[in-house]
Tab-separated table of C-alpha atoms in Angstrom:
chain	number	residue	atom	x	y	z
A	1	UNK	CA	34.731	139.848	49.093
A	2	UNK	CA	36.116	136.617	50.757
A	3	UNK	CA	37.945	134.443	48.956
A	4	UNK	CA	36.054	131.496	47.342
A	5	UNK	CA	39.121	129.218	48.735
A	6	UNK	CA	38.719	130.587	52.027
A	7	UNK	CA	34.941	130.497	51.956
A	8	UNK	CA	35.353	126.721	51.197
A	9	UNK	CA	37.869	125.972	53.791
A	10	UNK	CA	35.898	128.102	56.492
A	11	UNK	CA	32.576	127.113	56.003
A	12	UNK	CA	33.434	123.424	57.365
A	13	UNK	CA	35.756	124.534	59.819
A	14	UNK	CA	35.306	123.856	63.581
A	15	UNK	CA	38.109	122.937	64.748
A	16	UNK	CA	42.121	124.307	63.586
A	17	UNK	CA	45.626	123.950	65.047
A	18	UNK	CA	48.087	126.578	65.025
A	19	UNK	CA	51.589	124.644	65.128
A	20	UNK	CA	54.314	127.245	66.045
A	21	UNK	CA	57.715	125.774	63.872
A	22	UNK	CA	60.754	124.991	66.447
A	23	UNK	CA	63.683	127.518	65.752
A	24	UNK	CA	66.863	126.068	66.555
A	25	UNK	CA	68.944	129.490	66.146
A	26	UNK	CA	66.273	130.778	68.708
A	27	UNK	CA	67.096	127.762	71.091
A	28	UNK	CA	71.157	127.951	70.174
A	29	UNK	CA	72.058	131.600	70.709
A	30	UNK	CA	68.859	132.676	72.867
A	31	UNK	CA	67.609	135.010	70.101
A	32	UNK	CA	64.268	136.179	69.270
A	33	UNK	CA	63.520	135.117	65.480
A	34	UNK	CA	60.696	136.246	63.289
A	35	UNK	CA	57.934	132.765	63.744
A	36	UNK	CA	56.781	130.793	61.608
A	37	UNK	CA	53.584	128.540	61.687
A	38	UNK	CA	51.598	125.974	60.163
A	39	UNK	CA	47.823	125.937	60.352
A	40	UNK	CA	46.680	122.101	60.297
A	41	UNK	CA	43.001	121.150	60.057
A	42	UNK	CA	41.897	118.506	62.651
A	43	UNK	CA	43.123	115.611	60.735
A	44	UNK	CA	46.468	117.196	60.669
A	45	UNK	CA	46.487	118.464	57.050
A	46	UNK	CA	48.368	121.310	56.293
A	47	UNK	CA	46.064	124.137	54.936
A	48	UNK	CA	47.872	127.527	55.756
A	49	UNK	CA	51.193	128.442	56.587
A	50	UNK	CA	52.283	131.674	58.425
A	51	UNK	CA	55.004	133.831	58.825
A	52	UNK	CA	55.062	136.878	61.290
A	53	UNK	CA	57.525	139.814	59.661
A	54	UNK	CA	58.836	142.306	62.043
A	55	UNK	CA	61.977	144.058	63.504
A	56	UNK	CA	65.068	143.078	65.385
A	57	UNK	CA	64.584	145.897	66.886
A	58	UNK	CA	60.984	144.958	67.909
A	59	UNK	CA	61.775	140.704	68.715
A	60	UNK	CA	64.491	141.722	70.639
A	61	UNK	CA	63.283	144.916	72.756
A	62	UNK	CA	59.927	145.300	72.918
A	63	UNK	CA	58.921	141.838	72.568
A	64	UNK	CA	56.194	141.821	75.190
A	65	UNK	CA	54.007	144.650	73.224
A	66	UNK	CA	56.258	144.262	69.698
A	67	UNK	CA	54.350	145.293	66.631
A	68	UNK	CA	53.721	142.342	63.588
A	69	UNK	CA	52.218	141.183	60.743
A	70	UNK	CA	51.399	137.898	60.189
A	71	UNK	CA	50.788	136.856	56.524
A	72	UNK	CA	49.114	133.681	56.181
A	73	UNK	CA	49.331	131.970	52.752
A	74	UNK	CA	47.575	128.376	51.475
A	75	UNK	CA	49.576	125.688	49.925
A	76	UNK	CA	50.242	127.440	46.218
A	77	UNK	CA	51.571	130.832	48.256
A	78	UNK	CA	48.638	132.643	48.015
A	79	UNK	CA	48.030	135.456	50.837
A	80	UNK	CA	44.879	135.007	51.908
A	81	UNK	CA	45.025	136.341	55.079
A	82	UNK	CA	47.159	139.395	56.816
A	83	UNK	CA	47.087	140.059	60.502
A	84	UNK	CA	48.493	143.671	61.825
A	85	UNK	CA	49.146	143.942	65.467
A	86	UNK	CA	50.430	147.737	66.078
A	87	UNK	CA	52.638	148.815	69.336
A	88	UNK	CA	50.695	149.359	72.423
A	89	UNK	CA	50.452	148.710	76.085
A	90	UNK	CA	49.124	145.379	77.456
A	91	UNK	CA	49.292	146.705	81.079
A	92	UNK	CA	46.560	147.256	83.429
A	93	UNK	CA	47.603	150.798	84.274
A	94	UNK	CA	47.178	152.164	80.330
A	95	UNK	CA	43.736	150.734	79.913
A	96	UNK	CA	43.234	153.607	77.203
A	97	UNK	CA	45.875	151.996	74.546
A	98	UNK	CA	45.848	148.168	75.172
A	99	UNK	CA	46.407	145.906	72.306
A	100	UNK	CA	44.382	145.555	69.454
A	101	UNK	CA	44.710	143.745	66.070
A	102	UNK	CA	43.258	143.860	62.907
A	103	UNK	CA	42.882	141.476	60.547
A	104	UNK	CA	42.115	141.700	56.590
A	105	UNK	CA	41.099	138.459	54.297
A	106	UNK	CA	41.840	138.766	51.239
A	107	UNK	CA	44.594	141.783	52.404
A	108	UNK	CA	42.934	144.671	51.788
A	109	UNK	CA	39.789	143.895	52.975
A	110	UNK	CA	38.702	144.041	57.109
A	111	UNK	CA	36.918	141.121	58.133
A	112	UNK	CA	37.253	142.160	62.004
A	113	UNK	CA	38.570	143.043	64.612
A	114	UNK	CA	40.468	141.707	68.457
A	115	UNK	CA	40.073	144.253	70.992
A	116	UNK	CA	42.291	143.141	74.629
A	117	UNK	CA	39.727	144.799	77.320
A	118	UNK	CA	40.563	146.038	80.578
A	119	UNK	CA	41.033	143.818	83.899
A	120	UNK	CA	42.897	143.773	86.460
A	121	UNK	CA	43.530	140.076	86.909
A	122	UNK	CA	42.153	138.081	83.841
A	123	UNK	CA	43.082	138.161	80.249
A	124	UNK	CA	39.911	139.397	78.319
A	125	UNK	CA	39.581	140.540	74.744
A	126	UNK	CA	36.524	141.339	72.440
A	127	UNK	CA	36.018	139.670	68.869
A	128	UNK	CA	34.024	142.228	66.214
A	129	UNK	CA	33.143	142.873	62.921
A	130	UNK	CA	34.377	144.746	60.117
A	131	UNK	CA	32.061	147.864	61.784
A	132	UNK	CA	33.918	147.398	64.974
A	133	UNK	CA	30.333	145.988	66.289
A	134	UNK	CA	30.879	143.474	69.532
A	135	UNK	CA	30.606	140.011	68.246
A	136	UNK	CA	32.346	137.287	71.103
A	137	UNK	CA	33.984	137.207	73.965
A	138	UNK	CA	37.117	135.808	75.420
A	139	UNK	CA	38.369	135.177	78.743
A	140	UNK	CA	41.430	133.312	79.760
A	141	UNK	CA	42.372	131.955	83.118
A	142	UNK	CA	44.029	133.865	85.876
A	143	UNK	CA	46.952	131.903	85.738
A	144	UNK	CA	48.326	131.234	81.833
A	145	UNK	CA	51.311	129.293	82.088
A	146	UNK	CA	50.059	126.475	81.974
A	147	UNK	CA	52.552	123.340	83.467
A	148	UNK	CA	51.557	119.527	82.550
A	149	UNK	CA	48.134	120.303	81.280
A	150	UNK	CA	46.428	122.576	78.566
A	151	UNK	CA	45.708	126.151	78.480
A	152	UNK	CA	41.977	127.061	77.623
A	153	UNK	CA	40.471	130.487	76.661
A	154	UNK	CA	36.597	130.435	76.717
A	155	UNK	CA	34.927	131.942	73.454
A	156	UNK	CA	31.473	132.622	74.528
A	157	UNK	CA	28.394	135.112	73.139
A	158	UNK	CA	28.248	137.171	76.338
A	159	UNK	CA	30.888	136.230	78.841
A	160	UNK	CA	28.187	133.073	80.002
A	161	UNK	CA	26.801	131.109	77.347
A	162	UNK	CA	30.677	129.219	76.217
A	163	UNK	CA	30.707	128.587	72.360
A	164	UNK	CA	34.208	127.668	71.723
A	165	UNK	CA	37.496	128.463	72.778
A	166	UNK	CA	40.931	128.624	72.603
A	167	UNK	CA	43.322	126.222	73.667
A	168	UNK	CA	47.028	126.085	74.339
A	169	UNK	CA	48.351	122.456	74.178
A	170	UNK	CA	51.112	121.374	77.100
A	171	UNK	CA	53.935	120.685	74.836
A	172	UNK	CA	56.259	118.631	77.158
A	173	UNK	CA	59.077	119.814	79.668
A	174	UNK	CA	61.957	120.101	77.119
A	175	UNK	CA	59.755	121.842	74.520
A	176	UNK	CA	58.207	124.592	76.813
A	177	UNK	CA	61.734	125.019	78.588
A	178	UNK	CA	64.092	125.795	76.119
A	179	UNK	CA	62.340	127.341	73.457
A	180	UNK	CA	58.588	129.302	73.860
A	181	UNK	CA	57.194	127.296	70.985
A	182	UNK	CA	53.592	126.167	71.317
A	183	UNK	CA	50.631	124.428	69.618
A	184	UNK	CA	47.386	126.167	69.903
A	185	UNK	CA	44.281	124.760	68.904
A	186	UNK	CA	40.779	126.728	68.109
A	187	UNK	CA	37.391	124.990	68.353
A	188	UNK	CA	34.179	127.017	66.710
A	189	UNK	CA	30.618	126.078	65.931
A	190	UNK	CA	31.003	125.335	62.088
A	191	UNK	CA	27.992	127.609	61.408
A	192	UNK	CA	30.091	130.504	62.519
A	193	UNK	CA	30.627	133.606	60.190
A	194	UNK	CA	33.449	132.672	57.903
A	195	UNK	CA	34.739	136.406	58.726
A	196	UNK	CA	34.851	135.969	61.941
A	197	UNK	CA	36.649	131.879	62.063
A	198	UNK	CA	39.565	134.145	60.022
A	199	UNK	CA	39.410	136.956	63.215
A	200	UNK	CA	39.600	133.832	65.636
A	201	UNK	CA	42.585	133.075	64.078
A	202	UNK	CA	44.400	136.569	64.266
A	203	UNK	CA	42.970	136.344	68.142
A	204	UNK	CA	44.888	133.293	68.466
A	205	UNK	CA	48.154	134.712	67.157
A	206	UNK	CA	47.501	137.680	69.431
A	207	UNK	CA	47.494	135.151	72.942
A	208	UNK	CA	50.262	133.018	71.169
A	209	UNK	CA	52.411	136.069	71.138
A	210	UNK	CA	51.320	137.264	74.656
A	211	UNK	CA	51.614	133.808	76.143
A	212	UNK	CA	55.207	133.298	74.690
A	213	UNK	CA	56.649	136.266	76.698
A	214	UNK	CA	55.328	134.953	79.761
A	215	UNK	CA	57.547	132.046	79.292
A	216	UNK	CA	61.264	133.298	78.016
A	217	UNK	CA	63.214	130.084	76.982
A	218	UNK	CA	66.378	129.459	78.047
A	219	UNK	CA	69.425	130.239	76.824
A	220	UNK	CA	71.340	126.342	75.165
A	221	UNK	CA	74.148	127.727	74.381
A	222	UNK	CA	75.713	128.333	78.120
A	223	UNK	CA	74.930	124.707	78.271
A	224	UNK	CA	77.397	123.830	75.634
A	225	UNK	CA	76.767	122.817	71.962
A	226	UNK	CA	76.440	119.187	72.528
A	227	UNK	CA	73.816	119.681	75.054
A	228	UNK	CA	72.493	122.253	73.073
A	229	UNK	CA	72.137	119.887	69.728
A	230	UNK	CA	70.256	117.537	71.584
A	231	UNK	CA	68.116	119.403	73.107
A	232	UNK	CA	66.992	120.946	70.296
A	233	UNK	CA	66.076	117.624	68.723
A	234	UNK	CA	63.896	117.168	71.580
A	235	UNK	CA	62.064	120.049	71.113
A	236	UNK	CA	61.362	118.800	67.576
A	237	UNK	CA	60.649	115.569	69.099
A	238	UNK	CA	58.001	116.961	71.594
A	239	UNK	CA	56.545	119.498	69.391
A	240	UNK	CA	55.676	116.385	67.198
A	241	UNK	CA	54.321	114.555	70.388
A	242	UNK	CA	52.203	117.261	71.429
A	243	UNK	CA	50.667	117.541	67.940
A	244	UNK	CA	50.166	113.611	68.035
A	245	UNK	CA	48.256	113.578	71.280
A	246	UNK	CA	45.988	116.509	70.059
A	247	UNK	CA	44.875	114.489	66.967
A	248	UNK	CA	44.288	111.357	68.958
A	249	UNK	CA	42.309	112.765	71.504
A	250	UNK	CA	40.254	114.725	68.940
A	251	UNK	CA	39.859	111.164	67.481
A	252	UNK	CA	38.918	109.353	70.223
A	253	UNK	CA	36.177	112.258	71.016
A	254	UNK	CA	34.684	112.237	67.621
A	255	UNK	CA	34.411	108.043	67.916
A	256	UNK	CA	32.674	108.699	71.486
């Protein structure tokens, strides 16, 4: 059964951010660490917060395809909901083992599914149910590094009528730089199953972790630890900017 917390949160959700935490030991010594997050509604409340728990072994050498999982707890510490990515392939030439991940809410129980599919130029993946039934689409664009403007992956029904998507939000220079921290952002019709809001989220922790190899950060401290001290206060600094501008705009929206 769902959780009657999450059941209340997700049944008036449309719209969630997904604020990756800035690691300074990541930024120092050029280090993957295991991330943490913290899931915001759209007035900027914390609701969730998440913590991926993994390997060195896996951060530091297979990053690109490293196996997780994500355990997403509310505001007492509850676990409410897991998210297991396993090691696979996210090439085009092993279209037979590409990534998948599962999620469970409460643990123990599968509400769904995210299935990457096959193409050879754009990043596609399949939302389903707990039968492993087709249930949305996803398609990101060609190009997913996204410089001076946001990152969108269309949510739609069949690949043409768009319902949704996902959204990676330009962070600023420094931020996107030096570390490969992001803020995501997830947009839903609120009558959506509340199963399937909790898969959009492990589908959005999927792209956050494909999207952050794509852009390694560089290394602070061959720049020397004063440089390196301030630039990591940037990074706070933007992180917080980027977050700022989200909530504005979606203010400004709902007024129009």
């Amino acid at each position: 059964m769902f959780s009657f917390f999450c059941f209340c949160f997700f049944k008036q959700l449309d719209r969630i951010i997904i604020h990756q935490q800035v690691e300074l030991l990541e930024a120092l010594l050029g280090t993957e660490t295991c991330s943490k997050y913290e899931i915001k509604n759209h007035l900027g409340q914390r609701v969730y917060f998440a913590v991926e728990e993994n390997g060195c072994f896996d951060r530091n050498f297979c990053s690109p395809i490293r196996s997780f999982t994500i355990r997403i707890a509310d505001n007492t510490g509850r676990e409410v909901i897991t998210v297991n990515r396993p090691l696979r392939c996210n090439s085009c030439w092993f279209p037979c083992f590409l990534q998948e991940v599962k999620v469970q809410s409460p643990p123990g129980t599968i509400a769904g599914y995210v299935v990457q599919n096959w193409d050879p130029f754009l990043p596609k993946f399949t939302i389903q149910n707990e039968s492993k039934e087709d249930v949305l689409k996803i398609i990101g664009p060609y190009a997913t590094c996204g410089c001076f403007e946001d990152v969108d992956f269309e949510v739609s029904l069949n690949e043409m009528s768009t319902i949704g998507k996902i959204s990676k939000y330009w962070s600023g220079f420094v931020n996107n730089v030096f570390t490969n921290t992001a803020n995501f952002g997830i947009q839903v019709p609120v009558d959506l199953d509340v199963r399937i809001k909790a898969v959009m989220i492990g589908a959005c922790f999927l792209i956050v972790s494909m999207q952050n190899q794509e852009e390694a950060p560089t290394e602070l401290s061959t720049l020397g630890p004063k440089y390196s001290l301030t630039a990591g206060i940037l990074q706070r600094s933007a992180a917080e900017k980027s977050q700022t501008q989200y909530l504005k705009n979606n203010s400004q929206l709902k007024n129009f």
